[in-house]
């Protein structure tokens, strides 16, 4: 009981300082969130496939192939230059466009923009671009001879455990093998009506209030203890 009264006395003594600290934290958070651009997120899920006319051909993991394509600088610039989303730049690309592989070996892609329609359009453009570039890449046939491109690629560049379906030796793509890259859209781009950023204002203000109140009170108690000890030593 004495400890309880002691802390209440400290709070009563420094209540205005405590209120100012909490108010500055909550007010600063409100102003920051209020000035942030609202972003809507569109999502789609695809199932990449690599097909061959010859079933004996060894293929790369399709999800690995997609990641190598879409993480390239050229892919980024093509999507930016399409001007589907004027605010999309090289600097914020990683924040606006993201994807992850699921346990079912599908890819979930997310695109963020200032409104839902633009987010959907940006994701559709991403899918069209992947389809176009995938076809362009697989149309190049690499022939295994002394002048081929395949010999210039070191085999240790490929990680057999992650990239290939089995542990057999890697085979190059030869003319006439008929390799086709494609993907199936499991769910078309869909955007929720509510923005995903910034987070819910009320929840964030309550969280900041509780956090700042606790830290401010601890800081005031420590300050009071330090003041008392300094007084005793003098």
XYZ file of C-alpha atoms in Angstrom:
234
model
C 0.000 0.000 0.000
C 2.812 2.349 0.811
C 4.453 1.680 -2.560
C 1.142 2.287 -4.293
C 0.742 5.655 -2.545
C 4.369 6.527 -3.265
C 3.905 6.123 -7.010
C 0.641 8.049 -6.918
C 2.444 10.912 -5.188
C 5.111 10.938 -7.897
C 2.447 10.926 -10.605
C 0.586 13.777 -8.874
C 3.795 15.769 -8.495
C 4.853 15.402 -12.131
C 1.424 14.990 -13.710
C 1.822 17.938 -16.094
C 5.175 16.709 -17.333
C 3.657 13.227 -17.774
C 0.666 14.627 -19.665
C 2.911 16.698 -21.950
C 5.110 13.703 -22.794
C 2.127 11.461 -23.522
C 0.357 14.204 -25.471
C 3.439 14.864 -27.628
C 3.754 11.153 -28.442
C 0.074 10.710 -29.319
C -0.105 14.011 -31.218
C 3.053 13.273 -33.182
C 1.743 9.849 -34.136
C -1.585 11.328 -35.244
C 0.080 13.971 -37.415
C 2.452 11.407 -38.948
C -0.295 8.918 -39.820
C -2.606 11.672 -41.046
C 0.019 12.834 -43.567
C 0.781 9.371 -44.927
C -0.546 8.399 -48.337
C -3.265 5.767 -48.164
C -2.265 2.598 -50.013
C -4.559 -0.156 -51.217
C -3.246 -3.668 -51.777
C -4.216 -5.961 -54.626
C -3.332 -9.671 -54.479
C -3.139 -12.495 -56.978
C -1.894 -16.069 -56.872
C -0.269 -17.901 -59.763
C 0.979 -21.424 -60.345
C 4.109 -21.356 -62.562
C 4.723 -24.294 -64.906
C 7.513 -25.368 -67.248
C 6.516 -27.886 -69.899
C 8.559 -29.838 -72.425
C 7.780 -31.875 -75.478
C 10.407 -34.333 -74.228
C 9.556 -35.489 -70.734
C 13.179 -36.544 -70.103
C 14.274 -32.915 -70.032
C 15.268 -31.556 -66.609
C 13.607 -28.304 -65.635
C 14.336 -25.558 -63.160
C 11.927 -25.061 -60.299
C 9.298 -22.778 -61.956
C 9.018 -20.569 -58.860
C 12.789 -20.030 -58.949
C 12.547 -19.081 -62.612
C 9.837 -16.522 -61.888
C 11.857 -14.996 -59.048
C 14.909 -14.630 -61.289
C 12.840 -12.893 -63.940
C 10.869 -10.487 -61.759
C 13.795 -9.503 -59.512
C 15.779 -8.215 -62.466
C 16.327 -4.489 -62.912
C 14.974 -4.608 -66.460
C 11.683 -6.084 -65.255
C 11.390 -3.321 -62.641
C 12.027 -0.562 -65.155
C 9.561 -1.957 -67.685
C 6.817 -1.986 -65.071
C 7.683 1.541 -63.933
C 7.825 2.854 -67.507
C 4.366 1.447 -68.214
C 3.072 4.351 -66.055
C 0.200 2.307 -64.681
C 1.019 3.791 -61.277
C 2.744 7.206 -61.628
C 4.008 7.086 -58.038
C 5.874 3.788 -58.590
C 9.631 4.450 -58.711
C 12.874 2.524 -58.437
C 13.250 3.616 -54.810
C 9.831 2.431 -53.599
C 9.470 -0.584 -55.928
C 10.300 -3.151 -53.233
C 7.728 -1.562 -50.907
C 4.985 -1.441 -53.541
C 5.529 -4.821 -55.273
C 6.178 -7.983 -53.263
C 5.695 -11.723 -53.638
C 6.241 -14.923 -51.725
C 6.206 -18.638 -52.459
C 3.639 -20.726 -50.608
C 3.941 -24.268 -49.298
C 1.930 -25.383 -52.362
C 4.691 -24.006 -54.638
C 2.515 -21.183 -55.878
C 3.409 -17.496 -55.860
C 1.312 -14.813 -54.166
C 1.988 -11.366 -55.621
C 0.949 -8.102 -53.969
C 0.822 -4.612 -55.446
C 0.125 -1.386 -53.553
C -1.155 1.874 -55.013
C -3.090 5.006 -54.048
C -6.458 3.525 -55.040
C -7.908 0.074 -55.582
C -8.334 0.356 -59.358
C -4.698 1.345 -59.899
C -3.513 -1.475 -57.634
C -5.485 -4.016 -59.693
C -4.233 -2.535 -62.973
C -0.641 -2.581 -61.733
C -0.921 -6.251 -60.841
C -2.485 -7.124 -64.197
C 0.396 -5.328 -65.925
C 2.833 -7.357 -63.790
C 1.183 -10.590 -64.997
C 1.143 -9.487 -68.658
C 4.792 -8.497 -68.448
C 5.784 -11.811 -66.865
C 3.924 -13.682 -69.587
C 5.614 -11.669 -72.344
C 9.134 -11.879 -70.915
C 8.727 -15.568 -70.107
C 7.905 -16.288 -73.738
C 10.813 -14.168 -74.971
C 13.297 -15.957 -72.703
C 12.139 -19.455 -73.589
C 12.217 -18.690 -77.301
C 16.053 -18.593 -77.088
C 17.362 -22.072 -77.878
C 20.823 -22.831 -76.494
C 22.776 -25.418 -78.471
C 25.566 -27.281 -76.674
C 28.616 -26.715 -78.846
C 31.908 -24.815 -78.627
C 30.313 -21.496 -79.538
C 27.128 -21.804 -77.523
C 25.895 -19.675 -74.688
C 25.388 -22.750 -72.550
C 29.112 -23.401 -72.192
C 29.643 -19.867 -70.948
C 27.391 -20.491 -67.951
C 29.265 -22.264 -65.114
C 27.285 -25.248 -63.852
C 27.893 -24.304 -60.231
C 25.786 -21.201 -60.947
C 22.773 -23.473 -60.549
C 21.926 -24.807 -57.123
C 20.809 -28.336 -57.947
C 19.016 -28.872 -54.624
C 16.836 -25.777 -54.994
C 16.684 -25.146 -58.726
C 16.215 -28.574 -60.252
C 13.471 -31.120 -59.877
C 15.856 -33.991 -59.128
C 19.591 -34.463 -58.535
C 20.522 -35.588 -62.041
C 23.158 -33.684 -63.981
C 21.973 -30.398 -65.424
C 21.157 -30.479 -69.130
C 21.186 -27.485 -71.387
C 18.243 -26.475 -73.520
C 18.779 -27.675 -77.069
C 17.015 -26.722 -80.236
C 13.856 -28.657 -80.839
C 13.250 -29.650 -77.228
C 10.156 -27.442 -77.068
C 10.375 -25.789 -73.680
C 7.354 -23.718 -72.723
C 7.055 -21.430 -69.717
C 3.542 -20.602 -68.577
C 1.555 -19.992 -65.440
C -1.984 -20.510 -64.319
C -3.778 -17.686 -62.514
C -5.340 -19.314 -59.470
C -6.961 -16.092 -58.274
C -7.251 -12.922 -60.318
C -6.063 -9.589 -58.877
C -8.400 -8.494 -56.122
C -8.183 -5.431 -53.899
C -9.916 -4.878 -50.567
C -12.000 -1.739 -50.106
C -10.062 -0.685 -47.011
C -6.464 0.591 -47.296
C -3.688 -1.519 -45.795
C -1.501 1.510 -45.029
C -1.347 3.489 -42.853
C -2.669 1.164 -40.118
C -5.919 1.804 -38.276
C -5.665 5.260 -36.682
C -7.604 4.505 -33.492
C -5.692 1.293 -32.729
C -2.342 2.988 -33.322
C -3.229 5.967 -31.093
C -4.357 3.674 -28.255
C -1.179 1.623 -28.613
C 1.047 4.738 -28.601
C -0.857 6.190 -25.640
C -0.351 3.045 -23.530
C 3.296 2.701 -24.526
C 4.188 6.358 -23.991
C 2.273 6.465 -20.699
C 4.257 3.525 -19.317
C 7.644 4.774 -20.505
C 6.962 8.335 -19.349
C 5.905 7.153 -15.887
C 9.018 4.966 -15.546
C 11.214 7.871 -16.665
C 9.574 10.204 -14.112
C 10.058 7.681 -11.284
C 13.717 7.212 -12.184
C 14.208 10.963 -12.343
C 12.652 11.364 -8.885
C 14.870 8.644 -7.412
C 17.987 10.216 -8.912
C 16.957 13.637 -7.568
C 16.479 12.244 -4.051
C 19.847 10.519 -4.042
C 21.584 13.642 -5.246
C 19.929 15.602 -2.427
C 21.083 13.051 0.160
C 24.689 13.111 -1.072
C 24.793 16.898 -0.849
